CSV table of C-alpha atoms in Angstrom, one decimal:
chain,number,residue,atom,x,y,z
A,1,UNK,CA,-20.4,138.4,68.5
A,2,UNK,CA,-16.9,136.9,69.5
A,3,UNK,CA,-14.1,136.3,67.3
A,4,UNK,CA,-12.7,133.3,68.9
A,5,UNK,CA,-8.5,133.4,68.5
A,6,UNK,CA,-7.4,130.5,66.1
A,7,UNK,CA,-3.6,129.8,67.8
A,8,UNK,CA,-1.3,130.1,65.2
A,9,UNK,CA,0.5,126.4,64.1
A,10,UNK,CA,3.7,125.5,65.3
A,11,UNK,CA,5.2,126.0,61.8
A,12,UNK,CA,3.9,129.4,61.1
A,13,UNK,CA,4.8,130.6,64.3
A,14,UNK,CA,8.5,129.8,64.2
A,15,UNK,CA,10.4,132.0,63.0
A,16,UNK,CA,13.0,131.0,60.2
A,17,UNK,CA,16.8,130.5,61.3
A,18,UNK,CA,18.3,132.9,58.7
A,19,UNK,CA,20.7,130.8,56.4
A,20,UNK,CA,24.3,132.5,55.9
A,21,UNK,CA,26.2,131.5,52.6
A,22,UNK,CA,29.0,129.5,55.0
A,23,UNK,CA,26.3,127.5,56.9
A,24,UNK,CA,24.6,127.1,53.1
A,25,UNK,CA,27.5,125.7,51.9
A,26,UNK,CA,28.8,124.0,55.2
A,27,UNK,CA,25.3,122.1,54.3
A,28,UNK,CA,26.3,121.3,50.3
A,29,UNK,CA,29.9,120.5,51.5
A,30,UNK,CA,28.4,117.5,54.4
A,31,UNK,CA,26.2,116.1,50.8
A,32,UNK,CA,29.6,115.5,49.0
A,33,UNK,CA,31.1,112.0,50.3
A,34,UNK,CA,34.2,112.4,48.8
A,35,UNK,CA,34.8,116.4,49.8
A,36,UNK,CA,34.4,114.6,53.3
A,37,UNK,CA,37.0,112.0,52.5
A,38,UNK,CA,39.3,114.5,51.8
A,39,UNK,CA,38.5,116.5,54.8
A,40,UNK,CA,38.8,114.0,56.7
A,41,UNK,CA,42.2,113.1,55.4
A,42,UNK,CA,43.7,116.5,55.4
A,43,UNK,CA,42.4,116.8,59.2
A,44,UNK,CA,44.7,113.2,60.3
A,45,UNK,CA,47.6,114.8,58.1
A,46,UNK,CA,47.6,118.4,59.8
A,47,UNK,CA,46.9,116.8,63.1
A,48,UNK,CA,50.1,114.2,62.6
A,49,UNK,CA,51.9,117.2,60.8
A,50,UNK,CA,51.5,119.3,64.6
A,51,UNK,CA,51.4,116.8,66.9
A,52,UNK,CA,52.9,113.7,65.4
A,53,UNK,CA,56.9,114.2,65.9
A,54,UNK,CA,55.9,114.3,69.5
A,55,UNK,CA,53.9,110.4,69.4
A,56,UNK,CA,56.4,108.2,66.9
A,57,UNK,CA,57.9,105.7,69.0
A,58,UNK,CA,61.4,106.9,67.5
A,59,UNK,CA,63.3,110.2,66.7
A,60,UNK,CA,63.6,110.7,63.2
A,61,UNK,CA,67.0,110.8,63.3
A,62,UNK,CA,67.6,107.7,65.9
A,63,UNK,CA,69.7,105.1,63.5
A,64,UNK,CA,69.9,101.4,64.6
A,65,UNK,CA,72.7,99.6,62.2
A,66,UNK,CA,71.5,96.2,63.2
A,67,UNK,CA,67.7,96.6,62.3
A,68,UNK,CA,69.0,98.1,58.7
A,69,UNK,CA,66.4,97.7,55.9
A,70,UNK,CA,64.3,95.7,57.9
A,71,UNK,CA,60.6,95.5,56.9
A,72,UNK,CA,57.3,96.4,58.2
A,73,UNK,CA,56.3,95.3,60.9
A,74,UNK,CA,54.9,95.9,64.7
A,75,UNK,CA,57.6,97.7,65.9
A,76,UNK,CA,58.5,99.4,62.6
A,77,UNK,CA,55.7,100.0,61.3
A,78,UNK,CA,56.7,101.3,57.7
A,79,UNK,CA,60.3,99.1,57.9
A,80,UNK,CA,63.6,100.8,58.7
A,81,UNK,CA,65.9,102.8,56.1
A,82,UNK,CA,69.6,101.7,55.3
A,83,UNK,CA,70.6,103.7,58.0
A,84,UNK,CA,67.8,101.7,60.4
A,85,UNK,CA,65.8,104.7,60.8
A,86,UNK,CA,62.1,104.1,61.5
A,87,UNK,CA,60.5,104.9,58.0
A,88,UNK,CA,56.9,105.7,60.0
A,89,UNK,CA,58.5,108.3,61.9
A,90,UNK,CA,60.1,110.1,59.1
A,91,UNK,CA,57.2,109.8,57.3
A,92,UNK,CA,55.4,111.6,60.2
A,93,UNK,CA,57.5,114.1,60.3
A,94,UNK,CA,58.3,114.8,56.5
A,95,UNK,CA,54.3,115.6,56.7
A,96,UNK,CA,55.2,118.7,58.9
A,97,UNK,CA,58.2,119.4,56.4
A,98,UNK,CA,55.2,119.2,53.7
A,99,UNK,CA,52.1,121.4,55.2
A,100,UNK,CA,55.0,123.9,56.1
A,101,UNK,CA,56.2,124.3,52.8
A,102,UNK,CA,52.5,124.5,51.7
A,103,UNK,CA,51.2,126.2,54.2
A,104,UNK,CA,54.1,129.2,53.8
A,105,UNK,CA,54.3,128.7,50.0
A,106,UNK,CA,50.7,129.5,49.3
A,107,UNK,CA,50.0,132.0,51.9
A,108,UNK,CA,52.9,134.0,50.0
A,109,UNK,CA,51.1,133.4,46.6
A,110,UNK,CA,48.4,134.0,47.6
A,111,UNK,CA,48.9,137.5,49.0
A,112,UNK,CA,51.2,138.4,45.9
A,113,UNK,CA,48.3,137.4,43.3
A,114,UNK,CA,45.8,139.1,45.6
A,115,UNK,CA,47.4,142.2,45.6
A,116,UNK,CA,48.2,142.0,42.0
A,117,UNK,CA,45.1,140.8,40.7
A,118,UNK,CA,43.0,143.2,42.7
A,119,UNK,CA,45.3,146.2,41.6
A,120,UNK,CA,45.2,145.3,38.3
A,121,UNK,CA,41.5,144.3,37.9
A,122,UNK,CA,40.1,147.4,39.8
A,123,UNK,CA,42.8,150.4,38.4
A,124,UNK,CA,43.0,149.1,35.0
A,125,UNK,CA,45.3,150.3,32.3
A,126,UNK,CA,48.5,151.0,32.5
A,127,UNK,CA,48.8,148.7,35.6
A,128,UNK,CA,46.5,145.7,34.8
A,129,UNK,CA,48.9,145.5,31.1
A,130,UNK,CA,52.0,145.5,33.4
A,131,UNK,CA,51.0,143.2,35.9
A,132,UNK,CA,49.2,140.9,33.5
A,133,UNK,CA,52.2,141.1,31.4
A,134,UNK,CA,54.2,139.9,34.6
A,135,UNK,CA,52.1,137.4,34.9
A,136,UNK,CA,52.7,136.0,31.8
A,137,UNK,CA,56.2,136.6,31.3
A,138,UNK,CA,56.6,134.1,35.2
A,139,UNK,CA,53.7,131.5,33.7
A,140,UNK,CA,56.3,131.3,30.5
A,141,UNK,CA,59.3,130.7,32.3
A,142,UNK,CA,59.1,126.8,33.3
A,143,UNK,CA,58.7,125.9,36.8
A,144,UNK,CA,61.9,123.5,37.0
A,145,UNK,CA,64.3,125.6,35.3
A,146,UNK,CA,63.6,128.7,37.3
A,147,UNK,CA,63.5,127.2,41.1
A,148,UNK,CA,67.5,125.5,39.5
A,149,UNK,CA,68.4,128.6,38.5
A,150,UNK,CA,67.4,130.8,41.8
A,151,UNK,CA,68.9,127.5,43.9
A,152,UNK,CA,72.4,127.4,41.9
A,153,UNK,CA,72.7,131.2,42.2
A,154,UNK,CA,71.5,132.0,45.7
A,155,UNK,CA,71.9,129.1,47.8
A,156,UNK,CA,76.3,129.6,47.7
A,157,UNK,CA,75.9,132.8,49.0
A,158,UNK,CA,73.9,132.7,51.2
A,159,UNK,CA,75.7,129.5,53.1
A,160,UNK,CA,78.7,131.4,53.1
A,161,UNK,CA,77.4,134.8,54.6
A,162,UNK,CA,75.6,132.4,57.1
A,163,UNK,CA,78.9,130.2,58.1
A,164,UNK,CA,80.4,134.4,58.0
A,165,UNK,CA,77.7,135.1,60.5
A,166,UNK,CA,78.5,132.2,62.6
A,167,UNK,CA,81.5,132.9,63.4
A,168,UNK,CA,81.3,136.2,63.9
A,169,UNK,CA,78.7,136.0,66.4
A,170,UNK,CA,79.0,132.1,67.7
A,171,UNK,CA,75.3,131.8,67.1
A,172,UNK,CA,74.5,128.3,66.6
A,173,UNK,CA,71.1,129.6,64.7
A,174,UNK,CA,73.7,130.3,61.7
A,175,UNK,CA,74.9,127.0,61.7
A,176,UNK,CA,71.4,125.7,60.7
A,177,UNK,CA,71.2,125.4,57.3
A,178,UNK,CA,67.8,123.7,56.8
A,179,UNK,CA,67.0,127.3,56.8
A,180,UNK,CA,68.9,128.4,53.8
A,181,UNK,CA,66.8,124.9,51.9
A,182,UNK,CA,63.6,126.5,53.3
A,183,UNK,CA,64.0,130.0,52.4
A,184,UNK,CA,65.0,128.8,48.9
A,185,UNK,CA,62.4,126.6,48.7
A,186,UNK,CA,59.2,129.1,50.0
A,187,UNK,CA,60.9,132.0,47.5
A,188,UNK,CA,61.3,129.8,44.2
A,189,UNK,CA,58.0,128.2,45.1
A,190,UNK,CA,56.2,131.2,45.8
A,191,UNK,CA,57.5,133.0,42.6
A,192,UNK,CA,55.5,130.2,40.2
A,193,UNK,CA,52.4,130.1,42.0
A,194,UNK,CA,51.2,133.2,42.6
A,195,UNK,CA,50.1,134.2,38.4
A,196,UNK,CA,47.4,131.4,38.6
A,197,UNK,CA,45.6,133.3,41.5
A,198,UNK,CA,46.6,136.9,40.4
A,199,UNK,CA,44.4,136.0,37.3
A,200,UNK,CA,41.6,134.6,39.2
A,201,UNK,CA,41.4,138.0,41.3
A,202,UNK,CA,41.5,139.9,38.5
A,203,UNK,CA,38.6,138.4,36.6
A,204,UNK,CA,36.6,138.7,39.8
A,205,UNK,CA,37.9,142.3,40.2
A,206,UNK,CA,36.5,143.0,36.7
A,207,UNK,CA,33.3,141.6,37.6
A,208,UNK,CA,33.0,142.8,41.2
A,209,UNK,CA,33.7,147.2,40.0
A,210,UNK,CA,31.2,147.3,37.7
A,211,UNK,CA,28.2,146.7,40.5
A,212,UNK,CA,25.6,149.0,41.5
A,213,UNK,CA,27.0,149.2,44.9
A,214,UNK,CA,30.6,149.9,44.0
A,215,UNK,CA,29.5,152.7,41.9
A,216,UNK,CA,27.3,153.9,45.0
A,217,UNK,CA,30.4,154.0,46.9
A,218,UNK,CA,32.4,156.4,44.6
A,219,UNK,CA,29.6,158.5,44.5
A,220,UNK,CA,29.3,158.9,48.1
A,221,UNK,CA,32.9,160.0,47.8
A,222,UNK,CA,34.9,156.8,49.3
A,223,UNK,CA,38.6,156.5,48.2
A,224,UNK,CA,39.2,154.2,45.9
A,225,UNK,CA,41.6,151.7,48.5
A,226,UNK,CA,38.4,151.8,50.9
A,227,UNK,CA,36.3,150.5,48.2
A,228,UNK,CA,39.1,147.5,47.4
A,229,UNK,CA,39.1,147.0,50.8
A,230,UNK,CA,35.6,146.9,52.0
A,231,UNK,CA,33.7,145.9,48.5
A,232,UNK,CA,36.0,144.6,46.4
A,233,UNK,CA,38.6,142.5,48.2
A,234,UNK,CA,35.9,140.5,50.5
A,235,UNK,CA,33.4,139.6,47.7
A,236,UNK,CA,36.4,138.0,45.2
A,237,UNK,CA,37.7,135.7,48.3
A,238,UNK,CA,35.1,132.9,47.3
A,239,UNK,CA,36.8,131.7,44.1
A,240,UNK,CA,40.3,132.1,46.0
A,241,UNK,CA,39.6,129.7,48.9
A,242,UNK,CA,38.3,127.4,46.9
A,243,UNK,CA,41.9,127.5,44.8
A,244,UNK,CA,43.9,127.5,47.5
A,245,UNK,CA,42.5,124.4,48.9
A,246,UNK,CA,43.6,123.2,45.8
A,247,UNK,CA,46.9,124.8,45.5
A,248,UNK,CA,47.9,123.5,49.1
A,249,UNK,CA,48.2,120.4,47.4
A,250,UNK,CA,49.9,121.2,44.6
A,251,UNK,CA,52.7,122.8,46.6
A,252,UNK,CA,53.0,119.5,48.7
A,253,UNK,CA,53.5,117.7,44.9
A,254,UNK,CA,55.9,120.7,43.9
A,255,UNK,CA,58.0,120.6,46.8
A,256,UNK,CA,57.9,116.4,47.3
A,257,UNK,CA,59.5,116.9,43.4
A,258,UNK,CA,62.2,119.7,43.8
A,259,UNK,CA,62.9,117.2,46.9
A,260,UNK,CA,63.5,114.3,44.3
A,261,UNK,CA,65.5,116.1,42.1
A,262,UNK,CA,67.7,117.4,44.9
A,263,UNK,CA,66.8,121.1,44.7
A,264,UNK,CA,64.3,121.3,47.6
A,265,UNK,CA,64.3,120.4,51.5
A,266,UNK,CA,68.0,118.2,51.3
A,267,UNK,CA,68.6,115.3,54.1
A,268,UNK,CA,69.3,114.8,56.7
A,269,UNK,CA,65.5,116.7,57.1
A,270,UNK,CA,62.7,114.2,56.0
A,271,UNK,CA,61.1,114.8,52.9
A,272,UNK,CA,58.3,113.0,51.1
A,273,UNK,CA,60.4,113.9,48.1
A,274,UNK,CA,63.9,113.0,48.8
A,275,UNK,CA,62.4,109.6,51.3
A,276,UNK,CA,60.9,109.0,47.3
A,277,UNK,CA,64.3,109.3,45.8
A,278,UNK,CA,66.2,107.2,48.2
A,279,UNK,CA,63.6,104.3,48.2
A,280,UNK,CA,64.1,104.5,44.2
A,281,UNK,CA,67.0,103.7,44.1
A,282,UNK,CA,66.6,100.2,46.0
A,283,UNK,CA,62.8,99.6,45.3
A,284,UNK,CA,63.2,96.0,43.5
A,285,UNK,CA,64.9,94.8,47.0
A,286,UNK,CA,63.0,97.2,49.6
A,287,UNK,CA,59.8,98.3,47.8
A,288,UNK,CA,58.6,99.5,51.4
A,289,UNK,CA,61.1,102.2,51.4
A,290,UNK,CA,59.5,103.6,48.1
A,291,UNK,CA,56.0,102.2,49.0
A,292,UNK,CA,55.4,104.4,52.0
A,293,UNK,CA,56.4,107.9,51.3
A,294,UNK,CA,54.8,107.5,48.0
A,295,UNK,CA,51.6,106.2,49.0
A,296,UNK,CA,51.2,109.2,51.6
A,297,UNK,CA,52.0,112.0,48.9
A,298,UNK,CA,49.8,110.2,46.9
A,299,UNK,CA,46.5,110.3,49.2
A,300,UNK,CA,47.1,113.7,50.6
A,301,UNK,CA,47.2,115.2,46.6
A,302,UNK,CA,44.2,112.9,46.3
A,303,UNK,CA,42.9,114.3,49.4
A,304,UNK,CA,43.4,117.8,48.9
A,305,UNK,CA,42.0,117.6,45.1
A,306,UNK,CA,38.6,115.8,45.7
A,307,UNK,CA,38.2,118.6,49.7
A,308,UNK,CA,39.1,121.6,46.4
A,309,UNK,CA,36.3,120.2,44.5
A,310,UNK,CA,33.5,120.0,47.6
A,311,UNK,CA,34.5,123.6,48.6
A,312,UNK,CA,34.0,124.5,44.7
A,313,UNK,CA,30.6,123.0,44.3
A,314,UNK,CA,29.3,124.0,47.5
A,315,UNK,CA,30.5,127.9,47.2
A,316,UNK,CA,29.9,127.4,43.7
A,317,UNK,CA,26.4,125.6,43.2
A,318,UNK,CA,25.5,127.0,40.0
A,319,UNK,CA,28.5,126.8,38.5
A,320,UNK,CA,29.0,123.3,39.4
A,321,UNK,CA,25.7,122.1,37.8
């Protein structure tokens, strides 16, 4: 008797593509229409941010007295300034001034609050109550008074040791002060973010040591900075991405503000912030020069807000239910 072979179907004998938690989400994160939006939006800012200073039709700087406060129109396309400098192209380029700030601003909070937050979640008492104590002492402090008070006191001398510099040495490099504005601006900024995500490691932290496998590892001996390194660090970075996608945005609103207020990134270098201020002043007769910069800020917060909330509920799908 013959046991004829019954081929196996097409379905059973394909073999299932394993599914890794980025693809899973990747999936989740294409479901979300509005996490696309935002994506999609943040990819045409970063794109003009790099590239975009390089395709305006005029320098940022180029003034043209006789087109003054002119408005919108093909060959300007946001209007002209008071100073007839083409509003699209400092617009364009106050988005670089923007994802640089962000970019710097929360890669520096985010590496302070990751340290912080992992030393104080995984090693405990005494340095989790002096770190979380830190923490709350910086979250106390208001925002605005302490980015005046590290401005007022730090940005005199450190102009004057730069002009000292310049001419000791001739170098034109220390004649830049857009530096001394930036440095300012990525210190004071990074000083009130990074508590938020020290907090958020630290709860993870708490979560993450008490595992089966990080108790496996101290028992096979491994050091307790290999184990924060290999365990416990790469398994709390899922909640933190998630924030900083969030917290990009918020450090393009912070620094658009200090802008405002004259505390942040200071003309003749565009800013969404101080392009805000000066189109305040003269909205009722050029609303254009408010209009723009405003309505850019505006959609890339927007932007940056609805991408935070895709990423969340598609590295988060419990949680988000």
């Amino acid at each position: 008797m013959t046991v004829s072979a019954v081929p196996l179907s097409p379905i059973a004998s394909e073999e299932e593509a394993p599914v890794s938690l980025w693809r899973d989400a990747w999936y989740r994160l294409k479901r979300n229409k509005l996490a696309i939006f935002g994506l999609i939006v943040v990819t045409i800012l970063a794109f003009a941010a790099i590239f975009g200073p390089y395709l305006t039709p005029y320098d940022y700087l180029s003034q043209d007295l006789q087109a003054r406060n002119a408005a919108p129109s093909l060959h300007h396309l946001f209007g002209t300034d008071d100073l007839g400098r083409d509003v699209f192209s400092r617009v364009v380029f106050g988005t670089r001034t923007a994802f640089l700030v962000a970019i710097v601003v929360t890669f520096i909070a985010v590496l302070i609050g990751l340290v912080m937050g992992a030393i104080a979640g995984f090693f405990g008492n005494p340095f989790d109550r002096a770190i979380m104590w830190l923490t709350d002492m910086t979250m106390s402090v208001p925002n605005l008074l302490l980015v005046v008070v590290i401005n007022a006191s730090l940005k005199s001398p450190i102009s004057k040791w730069m002009e000292a510099r310049y001419m000791a040495t001739l170098n034109p490099f220390y004649r830049e002060t857009i530096w001394v504005d930036f440095m300012l601006v990525f210190g004071s900024m990074a000083l009130i973010s990074w508590p938020p995500y020290a907090r958020l490691v630290r709860a993870q932290v708490l979560s993450i040591r008490s595992r089966p496998y990080i108790t496996a590892a101290q028992a096979l001996g491994l050091s307790n900075w290999i184990i924060m390194k290999r365990y416990v660090v790469p398994n709390a970075l899922g909640p933190l991405i998630v924030s900083v996608s969030a917290g990009l945005g918020t450090a393009m609103v912070l620094e658009s503000a200090f802008s405002f207020l004259g505390i942040g990134v200071n003309p003749p270098t565009p800013s969404w912030g101080n392009m805000i201020s000066d189109g305040l002043r003269v909205w009722q007769h050029y609303p254009h020069l408010l209009a723009a910069p405003a309505a850019v800020l505006g959609l890339a917060s927007v932007a940056f807000s609805f991408l935070g909330d895709g990423l969340n509920d598609a590295l988060n799908p419990r949680g988000s239910k």
